[in-house]
Short mmCIF file of N, CA and C in Angstrom, two decimals:
data_model
loop_
_atom_site.label_atom_id
_atom_site.label_comp_id
_atom_site.label_asym_id
_atom_site.label_seq_id
_atom_site.Cartn_x
_atom_site.Cartn_y
_atom_site.Cartn_z
N UNK A 1 16.75 6.51 13.78
CA UNK A 1 15.64 7.21 14.66
C UNK A 1 16.20 7.48 16.00
N UNK A 2 15.69 8.55 16.66
CA UNK A 2 16.36 8.84 17.90
C UNK A 2 16.34 7.63 18.83
N UNK A 3 15.55 6.78 18.71
CA UNK A 3 15.57 5.64 19.48
C UNK A 3 16.57 4.47 19.30
N UNK A 4 17.19 4.71 18.10
CA UNK A 4 17.86 3.63 17.78
C UNK A 4 17.44 2.46 16.67
N UNK A 5 16.29 2.68 16.53
CA UNK A 5 15.68 1.67 15.57
C UNK A 5 15.98 2.16 14.24
N UNK A 6 15.99 1.17 13.25
CA UNK A 6 16.01 1.46 11.88
C UNK A 6 14.93 0.80 10.96
N UNK A 7 14.32 1.49 10.20
CA UNK A 7 13.25 1.05 9.32
C UNK A 7 13.72 1.09 7.93
N UNK A 8 13.70 -0.27 7.20
CA UNK A 8 13.91 -0.20 5.89
C UNK A 8 12.75 -0.66 5.12
N UNK A 9 12.42 0.33 4.09
CA UNK A 9 11.33 0.11 3.15
C UNK A 9 11.47 0.78 1.79
N UNK A 10 10.65 0.53 0.95
CA UNK A 10 10.59 1.21 -0.26
C UNK A 10 10.14 2.65 -0.19
N UNK A 11 10.61 3.46 -1.09
CA UNK A 11 10.23 4.88 -1.05
C UNK A 11 8.73 5.29 -1.36
N UNK A 12 8.03 4.10 -1.75
CA UNK A 12 6.62 4.08 -2.21
C UNK A 12 5.83 3.78 -0.94
N UNK A 13 6.40 3.00 -0.13
CA UNK A 13 5.44 2.54 1.08
C UNK A 13 5.19 3.71 2.02
N UNK A 14 4.13 3.59 2.57
CA UNK A 14 3.54 4.78 3.40
C UNK A 14 3.88 4.67 4.83
N UNK A 15 4.24 5.71 5.73
CA UNK A 15 4.47 5.59 6.85
C UNK A 15 3.75 6.72 7.60
N UNK A 16 3.10 6.59 8.93
CA UNK A 16 2.55 7.68 9.75
C UNK A 16 3.75 8.59 10.29
N UNK A 17 3.63 9.79 9.90
CA UNK A 17 4.39 10.86 10.26
C UNK A 17 3.91 12.10 10.96
N UNK A 18 4.65 12.72 11.69
CA UNK A 18 4.41 14.09 12.05
C UNK A 18 5.53 14.93 11.50
N UNK A 19 5.12 15.58 10.39
CA UNK A 19 6.24 16.48 9.75
C UNK A 19 6.85 17.61 10.83
N UNK A 20 8.16 17.75 10.79
CA UNK A 20 8.85 18.69 11.66
C UNK A 20 8.54 18.10 13.24
N UNK A 21 7.96 17.16 13.45
CA UNK A 21 7.85 16.56 14.72
C UNK A 21 6.84 17.40 15.68
N UNK A 22 5.86 18.22 14.80
CA UNK A 22 5.05 19.22 15.56
C UNK A 22 3.68 19.12 14.87
N UNK A 23 3.55 18.84 13.55
CA UNK A 23 2.34 18.94 12.94
C UNK A 23 1.39 17.71 13.32
N UNK A 24 0.19 17.61 12.91
CA UNK A 24 -0.65 16.41 13.05
C UNK A 24 -0.13 15.33 12.32
N UNK A 25 -0.43 14.05 12.68
CA UNK A 25 -0.11 12.85 12.04
C UNK A 25 -0.63 12.82 10.69
N UNK A 26 0.11 12.34 9.92
CA UNK A 26 -0.26 12.13 8.49
C UNK A 26 0.40 11.02 7.71
N UNK A 27 -0.14 10.45 6.83
CA UNK A 27 0.28 9.23 6.20
C UNK A 27 1.03 9.96 4.95
N UNK A 28 2.39 9.50 4.62
CA UNK A 28 3.15 9.96 3.64
C UNK A 28 3.93 8.84 3.09
N UNK A 29 4.42 9.06 1.93
CA UNK A 29 5.36 8.13 1.23
C UNK A 29 6.65 8.20 1.80
N UNK A 30 7.31 7.12 2.30
CA UNK A 30 8.56 7.07 3.04
C UNK A 30 9.66 7.92 2.42
N UNK A 31 9.68 7.95 1.05
CA UNK A 31 10.67 8.98 0.32
C UNK A 31 10.48 10.30 0.80
N UNK A 32 9.25 10.78 1.35
CA UNK A 32 9.13 11.92 1.90
C UNK A 32 9.41 12.41 3.19
N UNK A 33 9.85 11.52 3.75
CA UNK A 33 10.33 11.60 5.37
C UNK A 33 11.64 12.34 5.39
N UNK A 34 11.73 13.25 6.32
CA UNK A 34 12.82 14.05 6.34
C UNK A 34 13.54 14.00 7.95
N UNK A 35 14.72 14.27 8.12
CA UNK A 35 15.33 14.45 9.32
C UNK A 35 14.56 15.46 10.14
N UNK A 36 14.19 15.07 11.42
CA UNK A 36 13.27 15.98 12.03
C UNK A 36 11.87 15.53 12.41
N UNK A 37 11.49 14.65 11.39
CA UNK A 37 10.06 14.19 11.43
C UNK A 37 9.92 13.29 12.48
N UNK A 38 8.66 13.20 13.10
CA UNK A 38 8.45 12.32 14.13
C UNK A 38 7.79 11.03 13.73
N UNK A 39 8.12 9.89 14.06
CA UNK A 39 7.46 8.69 13.84
C UNK A 39 7.21 8.01 15.36
N UNK A 40 6.65 6.69 15.17
CA UNK A 40 6.67 5.93 16.42
C UNK A 40 7.40 4.61 16.54
N UNK A 41 7.91 4.28 17.66
CA UNK A 41 8.45 2.89 17.87
C UNK A 41 7.21 2.26 18.84
N UNK A 42 7.39 0.99 18.82
CA UNK A 42 6.61 0.42 19.73
C UNK A 42 7.32 -0.50 20.87
N UNK A 43 7.02 -0.22 21.88
CA UNK A 43 7.57 -0.80 23.33
C UNK A 43 7.18 -2.19 23.28
N UNK A 44 8.02 -3.11 24.07
CA UNK A 44 7.52 -4.51 24.19
C UNK A 44 6.16 -4.56 24.92
N UNK A 45 5.70 -3.62 25.56
CA UNK A 45 4.35 -3.77 26.31
C UNK A 45 3.24 -3.28 25.10
N UNK A 46 3.72 -2.83 24.11
CA UNK A 46 2.74 -2.37 22.99
C UNK A 46 2.52 -0.84 22.96
N UNK A 47 3.14 -0.20 23.87
CA UNK A 47 2.92 1.41 24.13
C UNK A 47 3.57 2.05 22.48
N UNK A 48 2.95 2.91 22.33
CA UNK A 48 3.47 3.74 21.04
C UNK A 48 4.35 4.96 21.57
N UNK A 49 5.45 4.93 21.32
CA UNK A 49 6.46 6.02 21.76
C UNK A 49 6.87 6.75 20.59
N UNK A 50 6.77 7.94 20.84
CA UNK A 50 7.40 8.93 19.98
C UNK A 50 8.76 8.83 19.66
N UNK A 51 9.35 8.99 18.39
CA UNK A 51 10.87 9.03 18.10
C UNK A 51 10.99 10.19 16.97
N UNK A 52 12.27 10.44 16.96
CA UNK A 52 12.45 11.42 15.79
C UNK A 52 13.33 10.82 14.76
N UNK A 53 13.17 11.19 13.54
CA UNK A 53 13.94 10.68 12.58
C UNK A 53 15.20 11.57 12.45
N UNK A 54 16.48 10.76 12.76
CA UNK A 54 17.80 11.39 12.86
C UNK A 54 18.55 11.30 11.35
N UNK A 55 18.16 10.38 10.60
CA UNK A 55 18.91 10.09 9.45
C UNK A 55 17.93 9.50 8.27
N UNK A 56 17.97 9.75 7.09
CA UNK A 56 17.31 9.18 6.03
C UNK A 56 18.62 8.63 5.15
N UNK A 57 18.14 7.51 4.60
CA UNK A 57 19.27 6.91 3.43
C UNK A 57 18.61 6.31 2.32
N UNK A 58 19.13 6.58 1.25
CA UNK A 58 18.67 5.75 -0.05
C UNK A 58 19.29 4.68 -0.28
N UNK A 59 18.85 3.58 -0.48
CA UNK A 59 19.52 2.45 -1.02
C UNK A 59 19.09 2.16 -2.25
N UNK A 60 19.89 2.11 -3.27
CA UNK A 60 19.49 1.70 -4.68
C UNK A 60 19.21 0.29 -5.08
N UNK A 61 19.90 -0.53 -4.27
CA UNK A 61 19.71 -1.96 -4.54
C UNK A 61 19.72 -2.94 -3.13
N UNK A 62 18.61 -3.60 -2.83
CA UNK A 62 18.52 -4.33 -1.67
C UNK A 62 17.93 -5.71 -2.02
N UNK A 63 18.41 -6.71 -1.18
CA UNK A 63 17.87 -8.01 -1.31
C UNK A 63 16.57 -8.16 -0.77
N UNK A 64 15.59 -8.86 -1.49
CA UNK A 64 14.44 -9.16 -0.89
C UNK A 64 13.39 -8.28 -1.17
N UNK A 65 12.02 -8.56 -1.14
CA UNK A 65 10.93 -7.60 -1.16
C UNK A 65 9.97 -8.50 -0.34
N UNK A 66 9.25 -7.58 0.69
CA UNK A 66 8.07 -8.26 1.32
C UNK A 66 7.13 -6.96 1.57
N UNK A 67 5.88 -7.33 1.15
CA UNK A 67 4.79 -6.38 1.32
C UNK A 67 3.46 -7.09 1.96
N UNK A 68 3.54 -7.18 3.31
CA UNK A 68 2.37 -7.80 3.91
C UNK A 68 0.99 -7.04 3.74
N UNK A 69 -0.08 -7.78 3.39
CA UNK A 69 -1.26 -7.18 3.18
C UNK A 69 -2.28 -8.05 4.21
N UNK A 70 -2.38 -7.37 5.42
CA UNK A 70 -3.28 -8.24 6.35
C UNK A 70 -4.75 -7.74 6.14
N UNK A 71 -5.61 -8.70 6.58
CA UNK A 71 -6.92 -8.66 6.06
C UNK A 71 -7.75 -7.45 6.87
N UNK A 72 -7.10 -6.91 8.05
CA UNK A 72 -8.10 -6.00 8.52
C UNK A 72 -7.06 -4.89 9.08
N UNK A 73 -5.83 -5.13 9.52
CA UNK A 73 -4.95 -4.03 10.10
C UNK A 73 -4.49 -3.01 9.04
N UNK A 74 -4.35 -1.68 9.31
CA UNK A 74 -3.63 -0.78 8.32
C UNK A 74 -2.41 -0.38 8.91
N UNK A 75 -1.89 -0.80 10.11
CA UNK A 75 -0.76 -0.37 10.63
C UNK A 75 -0.02 -1.69 11.11
N UNK A 76 1.32 -1.76 11.00
CA UNK A 76 2.13 -2.97 11.39
C UNK A 76 3.42 -2.42 12.06
N UNK A 77 3.98 -3.28 12.70
CA UNK A 77 5.22 -3.06 13.37
C UNK A 77 6.33 -3.74 12.64
N UNK A 78 7.33 -2.98 12.05
CA UNK A 78 8.39 -3.32 11.34
C UNK A 78 9.79 -3.07 11.97
N UNK A 79 10.52 -4.00 12.48
CA UNK A 79 11.77 -3.79 13.14
C UNK A 79 11.54 -2.85 14.52
N UNK A 80 10.46 -3.05 15.13
CA UNK A 80 9.96 -2.13 16.14
C UNK A 80 9.41 -0.71 15.93
N UNK A 81 9.35 -0.39 14.55
CA UNK A 81 8.73 0.92 14.09
C UNK A 81 7.56 0.62 13.64
N UNK A 82 6.45 1.62 13.81
CA UNK A 82 5.17 1.48 13.37
C UNK A 82 5.23 2.01 11.94
N UNK A 83 4.58 1.21 11.07
CA UNK A 83 4.57 1.47 9.64
C UNK A 83 3.07 1.33 9.17
N UNK A 84 2.82 1.89 8.00
CA UNK A 84 1.48 1.45 7.28
C UNK A 84 1.71 0.10 6.53
N UNK A 85 0.53 -0.53 6.38
CA UNK A 85 0.47 -1.57 5.42
C UNK A 85 0.39 -1.28 3.87
N UNK A 86 0.21 0.08 3.67
CA UNK A 86 -0.17 0.45 2.36
C UNK A 86 1.21 0.72 1.50
N UNK A 87 1.29 0.50 0.22
CA UNK A 87 2.36 0.99 -0.51
C UNK A 87 1.70 1.40 -1.80
N UNK A 88 2.50 2.20 -2.62
CA UNK A 88 1.96 2.78 -3.75
C UNK A 88 2.04 1.69 -4.96
N UNK A 89 1.20 0.70 -4.90
CA UNK A 89 1.12 -0.16 -5.96
C UNK A 89 0.21 0.26 -7.15
N UNK A 90 -1.07 0.85 -6.72
CA UNK A 90 -1.78 1.47 -7.67
C UNK A 90 -1.24 2.84 -8.10
N UNK A 91 -1.01 3.15 -9.23
CA UNK A 91 -0.52 4.66 -9.63
C UNK A 91 -1.44 5.56 -9.29
N UNK A 92 -0.74 6.70 -8.99
CA UNK A 92 -1.78 7.67 -8.25
C UNK A 92 -2.23 8.83 -9.26
N UNK A 93 -2.17 8.55 -10.53
CA UNK A 93 -2.78 9.45 -11.48
C UNK A 93 -4.27 9.30 -11.62
N UNK A 94 -5.02 8.18 -10.95
CA UNK A 94 -6.30 8.04 -10.85
C UNK A 94 -6.89 8.76 -9.50
N UNK A 95 -6.20 8.85 -8.53
CA UNK A 95 -6.59 9.49 -7.26
C UNK A 95 -5.41 9.98 -6.50
N UNK A 96 -5.71 10.94 -5.72
CA UNK A 96 -4.52 11.53 -4.98
C UNK A 96 -4.22 10.40 -3.88
N UNK A 97 -2.89 10.38 -3.48
CA UNK A 97 -2.33 9.41 -2.76
C UNK A 97 -2.78 9.37 -1.38
N UNK A 98 -3.31 10.61 -0.86
CA UNK A 98 -3.83 10.50 0.55
C UNK A 98 -5.18 9.74 0.58
N UNK A 99 -5.68 9.47 -0.65
CA UNK A 99 -6.84 8.55 -0.50
C UNK A 99 -6.44 7.16 -0.49
N UNK A 100 -5.24 6.86 -0.68
CA UNK A 100 -4.72 5.35 -0.77
C UNK A 100 -5.31 4.34 0.12
N UNK A 101 -5.20 4.76 1.73
CA UNK A 101 -5.59 3.99 2.54
C UNK A 101 -7.05 3.54 2.41
N UNK A 102 -8.00 4.44 1.96
CA UNK A 102 -9.49 4.36 1.77
C UNK A 102 -9.46 3.26 0.52
N UNK A 103 -8.82 3.58 -0.41
CA UNK A 103 -8.97 2.81 -1.84
C UNK A 103 -8.44 1.46 -1.49
N UNK A 104 -7.35 1.33 -0.93
CA UNK A 104 -6.75 -0.07 -0.57
C UNK A 104 -7.65 -0.89 0.32
N UNK A 105 -8.29 -0.16 1.36
CA UNK A 105 -9.16 -0.88 2.24
C UNK A 105 -10.34 -1.42 1.50
N UNK A 106 -10.79 -0.65 0.57
CA UNK A 106 -12.01 -1.16 -0.18
C UNK A 106 -11.71 -2.06 -1.08
N UNK A 107 -10.56 -2.18 -1.76
CA UNK A 107 -10.04 -3.12 -2.61
C UNK A 107 -9.81 -4.54 -1.80
N UNK A 108 -9.11 -4.32 -0.46
CA UNK A 108 -9.06 -5.41 0.36
C UNK A 108 -10.36 -6.22 0.73
N UNK A 109 -11.52 -5.36 0.89
CA UNK A 109 -12.65 -5.90 1.51
C UNK A 109 -13.31 -6.46 0.25
N UNK A 110 -13.35 -5.93 -1.06
CA UNK A 110 -13.86 -6.47 -2.08
C UNK A 110 -13.18 -7.62 -2.80
N UNK A 111 -11.90 -7.68 -2.71
CA UNK A 111 -11.21 -8.88 -3.43
C UNK A 111 -10.35 -9.68 -2.46
N UNK A 112 -9.64 -9.19 -1.66
CA UNK A 112 -8.80 -10.04 -0.84
C UNK A 112 -9.65 -10.98 0.08
N UNK A 113 -10.50 -10.34 0.89
CA UNK A 113 -11.10 -11.19 1.92
C UNK A 113 -12.06 -12.25 1.24
N UNK A 114 -12.79 -12.00 0.03
CA UNK A 114 -13.38 -13.17 -0.70
C UNK A 114 -12.54 -14.16 -1.19
N UNK A 115 -11.28 -13.78 -1.64
CA UNK A 115 -10.26 -14.69 -2.18
C UNK A 115 -9.84 -15.54 -1.16
N UNK A 116 -9.33 -14.90 0.07
CA UNK A 116 -8.91 -15.88 1.22
C UNK A 116 -10.00 -16.75 1.49
N UNK A 117 -11.35 -16.38 1.58
CA UNK A 117 -12.40 -17.23 2.04
C UNK A 117 -12.42 -18.30 1.11
N UNK A 118 -12.60 -18.11 -0.15
CA UNK A 118 -12.73 -19.16 -1.28
C UNK A 118 -11.51 -20.11 -1.22
N UNK A 119 -10.24 -19.40 -1.19
CA UNK A 119 -9.00 -20.37 -1.20
C UNK A 119 -9.07 -21.33 -0.02
N UNK A 120 -9.62 -20.90 1.29
CA UNK A 120 -9.78 -21.99 2.45
C UNK A 120 -10.67 -22.84 2.18
N UNK A 121 -11.81 -22.43 1.62
CA UNK A 121 -12.81 -23.45 1.43
C UNK A 121 -12.41 -24.40 0.47
N UNK A 122 -11.80 -24.10 -0.74
CA UNK A 122 -11.30 -24.90 -1.83
C UNK A 122 -10.35 -25.92 -1.27
N UNK A 123 -9.07 -25.38 -0.82
CA UNK A 123 -7.95 -26.18 -0.57
C UNK A 123 -7.21 -25.79 0.82
N UNK A 124 -7.64 -24.80 1.46
CA UNK A 124 -6.90 -24.45 2.62
C UNK A 124 -5.82 -23.14 2.41
N UNK A 125 -5.11 -22.92 3.46
CA UNK A 125 -4.15 -21.99 3.16
C UNK A 125 -3.11 -22.01 2.15
N UNK A 126 -2.78 -23.36 2.00
CA UNK A 126 -1.59 -23.65 0.95
C UNK A 126 -2.13 -22.96 -0.67
N UNK A 127 -3.33 -23.11 -0.87
CA UNK A 127 -3.74 -22.56 -2.12
C UNK A 127 -3.44 -20.87 -2.30
N UNK A 128 -3.69 -20.34 -1.19
CA UNK A 128 -3.58 -18.74 -1.19
C UNK A 128 -2.21 -18.50 -1.22
N UNK A 129 -1.43 -19.44 -0.33
CA UNK A 129 0.26 -19.08 -0.51
C UNK A 129 0.70 -19.36 -1.85
N UNK A 130 0.21 -20.36 -2.59
CA UNK A 130 0.70 -20.52 -3.94
C UNK A 130 0.32 -19.40 -4.83
N UNK A 131 -1.02 -18.75 -4.69
CA UNK A 131 -1.51 -17.84 -5.32
C UNK A 131 -0.62 -16.50 -5.26
N UNK A 132 -0.39 -16.12 -3.98
CA UNK A 132 0.47 -14.91 -3.70
C UNK A 132 1.69 -15.13 -4.26
N UNK A 133 2.40 -16.38 -4.18
CA UNK A 133 3.84 -16.49 -4.82
C UNK A 133 3.66 -16.27 -6.32
N UNK A 134 2.50 -16.79 -6.87
CA UNK A 134 2.50 -16.73 -8.49
C UNK A 134 2.42 -15.19 -8.75
N UNK A 135 1.64 -14.40 -8.07
CA UNK A 135 1.48 -13.02 -8.33
C UNK A 135 2.46 -12.05 -7.95
N UNK A 136 3.08 -12.30 -6.71
CA UNK A 136 4.08 -11.48 -6.18
C UNK A 136 5.40 -11.84 -6.79
N UNK A 137 5.85 -13.31 -6.70
CA UNK A 137 6.98 -13.66 -6.66
C UNK A 137 8.07 -13.14 -5.94
N UNK A 138 9.18 -12.78 -6.59
CA UNK A 138 10.11 -11.87 -5.74
C UNK A 138 9.73 -10.27 -5.73
N UNK A 139 8.58 -10.01 -6.38
CA UNK A 139 8.20 -8.70 -6.25
C UNK A 139 8.48 -7.92 -7.53
N UNK A 140 9.37 -8.42 -8.29
CA UNK A 140 10.00 -7.53 -9.43
C UNK A 140 8.89 -7.43 -10.49
N UNK A 141 7.98 -8.30 -10.67
CA UNK A 141 6.80 -8.26 -11.79
C UNK A 141 5.84 -7.02 -11.28
N UNK A 142 5.64 -7.01 -10.03
CA UNK A 142 4.50 -6.09 -9.46
C UNK A 142 5.44 -4.58 -9.54
N UNK A 143 6.69 -4.38 -9.13
CA UNK A 143 7.20 -3.25 -9.25
C UNK A 143 7.33 -2.79 -10.76
N UNK A 144 7.57 -3.63 -11.72
CA UNK A 144 7.60 -3.37 -13.03
C UNK A 144 6.43 -2.91 -13.62
N UNK A 145 5.35 -3.44 -13.05
CA UNK A 145 4.01 -3.12 -13.56
C UNK A 145 3.54 -1.74 -13.03
N UNK A 146 3.96 -1.46 -11.66
CA UNK A 146 3.88 0.02 -11.13
C UNK A 146 4.50 0.88 -11.86
N UNK A 147 5.92 0.60 -12.26
CA UNK A 147 6.58 1.61 -13.03
C UNK A 147 6.02 2.04 -14.24
N UNK A 148 5.39 0.80 -15.05
CA UNK A 148 4.90 1.14 -16.59
C UNK A 148 3.42 1.74 -16.14
N UNK A 149 2.73 1.60 -15.04
CA UNK A 149 1.53 2.56 -14.93
C UNK A 149 1.92 3.87 -14.54
N UNK A 150 2.86 3.99 -13.98
CA UNK A 150 3.43 5.37 -13.37
C UNK A 150 3.84 6.21 -14.65
N UNK A 151 4.26 5.55 -15.93
CA UNK A 151 4.76 6.46 -17.04
C UNK A 151 3.59 7.17 -17.60
N UNK A 152 4.09 8.21 -18.37
CA UNK A 152 2.96 8.94 -19.05
C UNK A 152 2.08 8.20 -20.01
N UNK A 153 2.57 7.19 -20.77
CA UNK A 153 1.89 6.24 -21.59
C UNK A 153 0.98 5.59 -20.83
N UNK A 154 1.53 4.87 -19.55
CA UNK A 154 0.78 4.09 -18.64
C UNK A 154 -0.48 4.84 -18.09
N UNK A 155 -0.21 6.07 -17.79
CA UNK A 155 -1.23 7.11 -17.22
C UNK A 155 -2.38 7.16 -18.13
N UNK A 156 -1.98 7.55 -19.37
CA UNK A 156 -2.97 7.68 -20.53
C UNK A 156 -3.78 6.44 -20.84
N UNK A 157 -3.07 5.38 -20.73
CA UNK A 157 -3.76 3.97 -21.14
C UNK A 157 -4.74 3.51 -19.99
N UNK A 158 -4.27 3.85 -18.54
CA UNK A 158 -5.05 3.50 -17.56
C UNK A 158 -6.22 4.32 -17.46
N UNK A 159 -6.09 5.51 -17.52
CA UNK A 159 -7.15 6.54 -17.65
C UNK A 159 -8.37 6.32 -18.44
N UNK A 160 -7.54 5.99 -19.85
CA UNK A 160 -8.65 5.60 -20.92
C UNK A 160 -9.48 4.30 -20.59
N UNK A 161 -8.80 3.25 -20.04
CA UNK A 161 -9.41 2.13 -19.44
C UNK A 161 -10.58 2.49 -18.61
N UNK A 162 -10.30 3.34 -17.78
CA UNK A 162 -11.28 3.85 -16.36
C UNK A 162 -12.42 4.25 -16.97
N UNK A 163 -12.18 5.22 -18.00
CA UNK A 163 -13.18 5.88 -18.77
C UNK A 163 -14.09 4.90 -19.40
N UNK A 164 -13.39 3.87 -20.15
CA UNK A 164 -14.11 3.02 -21.01
C UNK A 164 -14.92 2.10 -20.06
N UNK A 165 -14.38 1.54 -18.86
CA UNK A 165 -15.24 0.74 -18.07
C UNK A 165 -16.25 1.56 -17.45
N UNK A 166 -16.15 2.78 -17.26
CA UNK A 166 -17.06 3.56 -16.53
C UNK A 166 -18.37 3.71 -17.50
N UNK A 167 -17.91 4.03 -18.94
CA UNK A 167 -19.08 4.21 -19.79
C UNK A 167 -19.78 2.81 -19.94
N UNK A 168 -19.22 1.76 -20.05
CA UNK A 168 -19.64 0.51 -20.11
C UNK A 168 -20.77 0.19 -18.83
N UNK A 169 -20.13 0.60 -17.72
CA UNK A 169 -20.99 0.42 -16.56
C UNK A 169 -22.31 1.13 -16.71
N UNK A 170 -22.14 2.44 -17.03
CA UNK A 170 -23.25 3.40 -17.05
C UNK A 170 -24.20 2.93 -18.15
N UNK A 171 -23.71 2.42 -19.28
CA UNK A 171 -24.53 1.97 -20.31
C UNK A 171 -25.35 0.79 -19.81
N UNK A 172 -24.77 -0.16 -18.98
CA UNK A 172 -25.52 -1.21 -18.40
C UNK A 172 -26.48 -0.82 -17.45
N UNK A 173 -26.23 0.05 -16.67
CA UNK A 173 -27.07 0.53 -15.56
C UNK A 173 -28.21 1.22 -16.34
N UNK A 174 -28.07 2.04 -17.49
CA UNK A 174 -29.31 2.62 -18.13
C UNK A 174 -30.25 1.60 -18.70
N UNK A 175 -29.57 0.49 -19.30
CA UNK A 175 -30.44 -0.59 -19.85
C UNK A 175 -31.18 -1.05 -18.86
N UNK A 176 -30.72 -1.45 -17.52
CA UNK A 176 -31.41 -2.08 -16.57
C UNK A 176 -32.58 -1.22 -16.12
N UNK A 177 -32.38 0.28 -15.97
CA UNK A 177 -33.48 1.08 -15.79
C UNK A 177 -34.62 1.28 -16.71
N UNK A 178 -34.09 1.10 -17.96
CA UNK A 178 -35.20 0.93 -19.02
C UNK A 178 -35.93 -0.22 -19.04
N UNK A 179 -35.50 -1.36 -18.63
CA UNK A 179 -36.16 -2.62 -18.67
C UNK A 179 -37.09 -2.65 -17.56
N UNK A 180 -36.95 -1.71 -16.42
CA UNK A 180 -37.74 -2.01 -15.29
C UNK A 180 -38.94 -1.25 -15.39
#
């Protein structure tokens, strides 16, 4: 970046960008960032400073995988550069990727917050850490699952599952209304 900062992340992680450094801020996949786009670096005092992307590079193999999922924030600072906490884990055949922050925030509120609360009541932070390690591991299982869901067959299976679950849910709602 023009500031000298370097941000490393997967192509499916989202970042806040001003395309061409002049359009309104938007959240896009990092693989769509281009030279000349505007991003933000964070000064030591917390100020958000504009910077321009001067180089993009694709790395095919890198060590480690980390995807923090904070309970409230939607933006984080990585290596001095502002990034989104959202990545493309859920395949986007079900909804447009611009809806990802809303979908993920809803999932976080409905699933993660109750899980964290339950884990802390039952055993404390250690239980949640073990659960995260079991689910994420080195990240390869999650990335493989996302690749499978992103395939044509995975998309069809996922859409059929959502349709089936919707029908079951609507049938249950109909039975409750008839009983009332």
